[in-house]
CSV table of C-alpha atoms in Angstrom, one decimal:
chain,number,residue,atom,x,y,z
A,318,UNK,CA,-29.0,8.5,24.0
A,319,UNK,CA,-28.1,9.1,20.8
A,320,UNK,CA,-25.4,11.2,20.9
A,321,UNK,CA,-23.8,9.1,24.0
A,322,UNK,CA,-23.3,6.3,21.4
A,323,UNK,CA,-21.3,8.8,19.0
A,324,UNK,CA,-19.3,9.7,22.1
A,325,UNK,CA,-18.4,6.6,23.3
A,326,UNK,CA,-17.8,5.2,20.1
A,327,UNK,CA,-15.9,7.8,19.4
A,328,UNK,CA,-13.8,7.8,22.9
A,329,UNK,CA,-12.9,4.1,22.0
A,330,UNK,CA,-12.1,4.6,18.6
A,331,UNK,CA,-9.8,7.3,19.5
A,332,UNK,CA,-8.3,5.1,22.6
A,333,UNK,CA,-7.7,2.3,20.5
A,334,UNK,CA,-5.9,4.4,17.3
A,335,UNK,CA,-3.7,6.2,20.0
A,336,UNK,CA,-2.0,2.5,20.7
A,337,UNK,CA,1.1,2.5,18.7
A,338,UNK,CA,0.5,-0.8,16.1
A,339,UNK,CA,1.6,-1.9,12.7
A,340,UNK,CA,-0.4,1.5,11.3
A,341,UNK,CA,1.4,3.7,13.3
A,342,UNK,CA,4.9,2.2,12.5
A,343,UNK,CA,3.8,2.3,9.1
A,344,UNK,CA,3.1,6.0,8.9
A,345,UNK,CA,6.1,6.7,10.9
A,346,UNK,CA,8.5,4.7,8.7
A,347,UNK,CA,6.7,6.7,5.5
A,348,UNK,CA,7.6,10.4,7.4
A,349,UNK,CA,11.1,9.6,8.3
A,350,UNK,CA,12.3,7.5,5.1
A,351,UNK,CA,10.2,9.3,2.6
A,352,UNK,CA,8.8,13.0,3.5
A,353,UNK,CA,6.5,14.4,5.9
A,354,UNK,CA,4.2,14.8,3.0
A,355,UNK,CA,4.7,11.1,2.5
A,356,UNK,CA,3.1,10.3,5.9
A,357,UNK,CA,0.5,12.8,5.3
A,358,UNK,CA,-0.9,10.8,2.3
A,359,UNK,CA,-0.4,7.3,4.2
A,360,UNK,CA,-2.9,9.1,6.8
A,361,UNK,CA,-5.2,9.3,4.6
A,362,UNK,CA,-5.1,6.1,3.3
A,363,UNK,CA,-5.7,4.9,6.8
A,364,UNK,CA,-8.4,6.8,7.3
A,365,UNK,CA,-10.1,6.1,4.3
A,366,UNK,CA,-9.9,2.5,5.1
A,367,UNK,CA,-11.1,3.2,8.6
A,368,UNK,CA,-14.3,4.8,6.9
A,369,UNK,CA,-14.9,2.0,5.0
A,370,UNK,CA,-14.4,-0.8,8.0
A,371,UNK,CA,-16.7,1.3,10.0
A,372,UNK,CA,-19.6,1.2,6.7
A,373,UNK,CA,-19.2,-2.5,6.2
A,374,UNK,CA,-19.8,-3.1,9.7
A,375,UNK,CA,-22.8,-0.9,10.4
A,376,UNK,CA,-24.4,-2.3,7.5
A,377,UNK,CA,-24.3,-5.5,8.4
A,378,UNK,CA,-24.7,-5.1,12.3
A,379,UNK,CA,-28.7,-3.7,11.3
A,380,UNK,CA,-30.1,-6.8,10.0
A,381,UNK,CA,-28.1,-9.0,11.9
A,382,UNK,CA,-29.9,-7.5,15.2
A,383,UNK,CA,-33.3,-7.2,13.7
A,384,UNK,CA,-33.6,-10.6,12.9
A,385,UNK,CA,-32.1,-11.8,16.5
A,386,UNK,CA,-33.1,-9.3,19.0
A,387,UNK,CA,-31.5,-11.7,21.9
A,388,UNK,CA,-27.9,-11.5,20.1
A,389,UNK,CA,-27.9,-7.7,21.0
A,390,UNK,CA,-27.2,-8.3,24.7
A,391,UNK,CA,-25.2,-11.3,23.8
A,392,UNK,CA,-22.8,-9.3,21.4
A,393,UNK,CA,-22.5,-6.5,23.6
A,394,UNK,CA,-20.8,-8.5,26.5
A,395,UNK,CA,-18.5,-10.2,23.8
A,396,UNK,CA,-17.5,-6.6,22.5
A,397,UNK,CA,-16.8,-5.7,26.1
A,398,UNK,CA,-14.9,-8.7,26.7
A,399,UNK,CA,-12.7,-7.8,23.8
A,400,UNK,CA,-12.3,-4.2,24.9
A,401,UNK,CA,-10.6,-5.6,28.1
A,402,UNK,CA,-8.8,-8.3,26.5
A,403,UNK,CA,-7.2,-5.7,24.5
A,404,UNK,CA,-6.6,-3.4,27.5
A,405,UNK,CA,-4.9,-6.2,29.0
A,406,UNK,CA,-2.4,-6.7,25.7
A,407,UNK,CA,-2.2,-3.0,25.8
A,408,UNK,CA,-1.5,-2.6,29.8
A,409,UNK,CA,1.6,-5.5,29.3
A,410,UNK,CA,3.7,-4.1,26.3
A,411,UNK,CA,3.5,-0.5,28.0
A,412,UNK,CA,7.0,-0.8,28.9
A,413,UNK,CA,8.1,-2.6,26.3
A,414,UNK,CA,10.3,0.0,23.5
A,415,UNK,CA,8.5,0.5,20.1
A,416,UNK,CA,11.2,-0.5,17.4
A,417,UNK,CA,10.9,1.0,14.3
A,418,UNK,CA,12.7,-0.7,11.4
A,419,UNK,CA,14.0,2.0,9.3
A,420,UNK,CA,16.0,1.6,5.8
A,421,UNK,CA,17.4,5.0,5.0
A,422,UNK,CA,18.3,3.5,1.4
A,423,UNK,CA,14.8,3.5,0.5
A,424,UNK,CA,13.8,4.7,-3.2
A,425,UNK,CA,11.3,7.6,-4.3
A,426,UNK,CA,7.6,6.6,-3.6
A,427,UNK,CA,5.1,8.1,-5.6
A,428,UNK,CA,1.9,10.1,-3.5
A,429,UNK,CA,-0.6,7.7,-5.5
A,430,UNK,CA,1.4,4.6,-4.2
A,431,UNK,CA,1.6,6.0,-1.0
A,432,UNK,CA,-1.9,6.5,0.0
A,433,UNK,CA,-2.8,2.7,-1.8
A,434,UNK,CA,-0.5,1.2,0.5
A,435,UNK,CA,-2.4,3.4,3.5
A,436,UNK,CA,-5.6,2.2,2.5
A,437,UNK,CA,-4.4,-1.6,1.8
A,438,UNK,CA,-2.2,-1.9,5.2
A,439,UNK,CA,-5.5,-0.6,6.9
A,440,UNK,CA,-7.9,-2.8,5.0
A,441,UNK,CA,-5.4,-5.9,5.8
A,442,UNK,CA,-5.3,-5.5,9.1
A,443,UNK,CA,-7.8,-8.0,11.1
A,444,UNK,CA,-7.5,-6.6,14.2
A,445,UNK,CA,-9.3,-3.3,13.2
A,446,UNK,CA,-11.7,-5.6,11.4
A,447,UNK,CA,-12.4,-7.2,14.5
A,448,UNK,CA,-12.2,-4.1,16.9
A,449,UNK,CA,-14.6,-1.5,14.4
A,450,UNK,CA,-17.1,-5.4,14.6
A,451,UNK,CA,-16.6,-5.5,18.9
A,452,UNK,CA,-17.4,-1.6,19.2
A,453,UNK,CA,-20.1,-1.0,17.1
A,454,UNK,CA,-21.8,-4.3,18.2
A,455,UNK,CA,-21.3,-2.9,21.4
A,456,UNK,CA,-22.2,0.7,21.6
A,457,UNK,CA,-24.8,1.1,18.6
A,458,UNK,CA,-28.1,0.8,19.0
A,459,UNK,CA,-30.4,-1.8,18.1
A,460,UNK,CA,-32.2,0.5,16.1
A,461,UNK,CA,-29.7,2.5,13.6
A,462,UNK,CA,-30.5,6.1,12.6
A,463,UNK,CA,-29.9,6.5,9.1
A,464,UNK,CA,-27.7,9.8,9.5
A,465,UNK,CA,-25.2,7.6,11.6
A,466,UNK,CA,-24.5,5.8,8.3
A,467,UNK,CA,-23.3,8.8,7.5
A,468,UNK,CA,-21.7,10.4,10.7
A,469,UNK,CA,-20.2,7.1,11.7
A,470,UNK,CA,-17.8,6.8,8.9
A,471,UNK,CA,-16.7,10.2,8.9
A,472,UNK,CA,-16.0,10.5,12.0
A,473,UNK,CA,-14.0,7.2,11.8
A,474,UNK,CA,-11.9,8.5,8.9
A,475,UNK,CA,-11.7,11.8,11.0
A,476,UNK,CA,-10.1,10.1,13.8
A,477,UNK,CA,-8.0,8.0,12.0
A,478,UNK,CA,-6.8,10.2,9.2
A,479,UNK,CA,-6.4,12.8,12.3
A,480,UNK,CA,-4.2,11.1,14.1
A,481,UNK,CA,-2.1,9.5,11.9
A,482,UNK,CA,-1.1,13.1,10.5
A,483,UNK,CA,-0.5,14.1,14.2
A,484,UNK,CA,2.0,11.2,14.3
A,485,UNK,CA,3.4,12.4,10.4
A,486,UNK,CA,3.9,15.7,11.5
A,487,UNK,CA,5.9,14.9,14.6
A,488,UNK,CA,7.5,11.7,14.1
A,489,UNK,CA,9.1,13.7,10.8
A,490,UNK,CA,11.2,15.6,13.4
A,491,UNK,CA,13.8,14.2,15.6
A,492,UNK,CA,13.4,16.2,18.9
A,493,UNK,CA,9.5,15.6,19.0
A,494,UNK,CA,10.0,11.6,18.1
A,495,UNK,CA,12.1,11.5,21.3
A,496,UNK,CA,10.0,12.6,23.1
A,497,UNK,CA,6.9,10.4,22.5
A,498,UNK,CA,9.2,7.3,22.5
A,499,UNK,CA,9.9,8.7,26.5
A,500,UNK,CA,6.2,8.7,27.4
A,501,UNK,CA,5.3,5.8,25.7
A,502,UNK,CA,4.6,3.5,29.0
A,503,UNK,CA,2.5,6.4,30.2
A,504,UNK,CA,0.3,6.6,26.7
A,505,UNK,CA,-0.2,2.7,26.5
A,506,UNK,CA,-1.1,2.5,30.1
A,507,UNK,CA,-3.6,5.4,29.8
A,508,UNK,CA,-4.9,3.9,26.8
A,509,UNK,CA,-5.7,0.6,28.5
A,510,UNK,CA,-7.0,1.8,31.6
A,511,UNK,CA,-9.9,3.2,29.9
A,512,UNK,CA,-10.9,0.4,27.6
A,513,UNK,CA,-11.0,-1.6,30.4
A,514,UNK,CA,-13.3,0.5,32.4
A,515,UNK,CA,-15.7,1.0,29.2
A,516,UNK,CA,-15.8,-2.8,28.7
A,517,UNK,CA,-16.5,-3.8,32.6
A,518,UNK,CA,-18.9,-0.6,32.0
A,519,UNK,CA,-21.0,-2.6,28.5
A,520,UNK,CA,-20.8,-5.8,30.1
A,521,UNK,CA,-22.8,-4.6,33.0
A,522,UNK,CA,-25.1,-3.0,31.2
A,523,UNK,CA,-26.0,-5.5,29.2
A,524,UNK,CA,-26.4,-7.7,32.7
A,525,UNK,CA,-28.1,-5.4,35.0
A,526,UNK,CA,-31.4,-3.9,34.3
């Protein structure tokens, strides 16, 4: 039971980093107007801020569902509600191209500065606010082991800070960028097909007993 929570938290997480947003621009712009090392920084910037999104939330979601044992099931339909909401974004702007708005004239960024910015862009962001709030409300259970305040969090800033240097390490090269701009359609569409299936999947879960 347990470990199907980190999976599936975990699955989602990874589903919903994948989706090319204002983070992955971000990075990208950082490895092709700075250095590849420049985008490995901003990685981890973004991942530390993921870690620390996925701490505030668990530590709030405890006590919250303690108190009211009723908002559980409640909550959980929302978060799968939002998981297909943001399939459905997803699904539509599959086709549409990614621009990335490059300055070549840019001036040399110190590492420090770099991975600030990382964690602040991240930290800014309300829609990973809101997404780390719908999944954990969503997939956790009521009753929260105290290693997952651990596990949780690192595997959040794993996933994150993963990627991210995925998307450094191959966006700093022309041939490989051209290539993922190709498939993006494919990538998005992929993406949302499985949100949506684990958010019918939570909302009838929380319905059927």
């Amino acid at each position: 039971m347990l470990l199907s929570s980190l999976i599936a938290i975990a699955a989602v997480l990874m589903m919903g980093v994948i989706s090319p947003g204002p983070s992955f621009i971000y990075v990208a712009r950082h490895s092709l107007t700075h250095s590849r090392v420049h985008g490995l920084v901003t990685s981890l910037g973004m991942g530390v801020g993921a870690a620390t999104f996925a701490l505030m939330a668990m530590l709030g979601l405890q006590r919250v569902l303690n108190a009211v044992p009723e908002l559980y099931m409640a909550l959980k339909i929302a978060g799968g509600a939002y998981l297909i909401w943001m399939a459905v974004k997803i699904f539509r702007s599959a086709s549409q191209p990614l621009t990335l708005a490059l300055s070549h004239n840019d001036a040399p960024k110190g590492l420090w500065k770099t991975f600030r910015d990382g964690l602040f862009i991240q930290l800014s962001n309300p829609k990973t606010a809101i997404v780390f709030a719908s999944i954990f409300t969503a997939l956790l259970p009521a009753n929260i082991p105290t290693i997952f305040y651990y596990v949780i969090p690192l595997m959040s800033f794993v996933i994150d800070a993963g990627w991210y240097s995925l998307v450094a390490l191959l966006l700093s090269a022309e041939q490989p960028r051209r290539v993922y701009l190709r498939i993006k359609t494919a990538v998005d569409r992929t993406s949302a097909t499985v949100l949506s299936i684990l958010g019918i999947k939570l909302i009838y879960s929380s319905l059927v007993k």
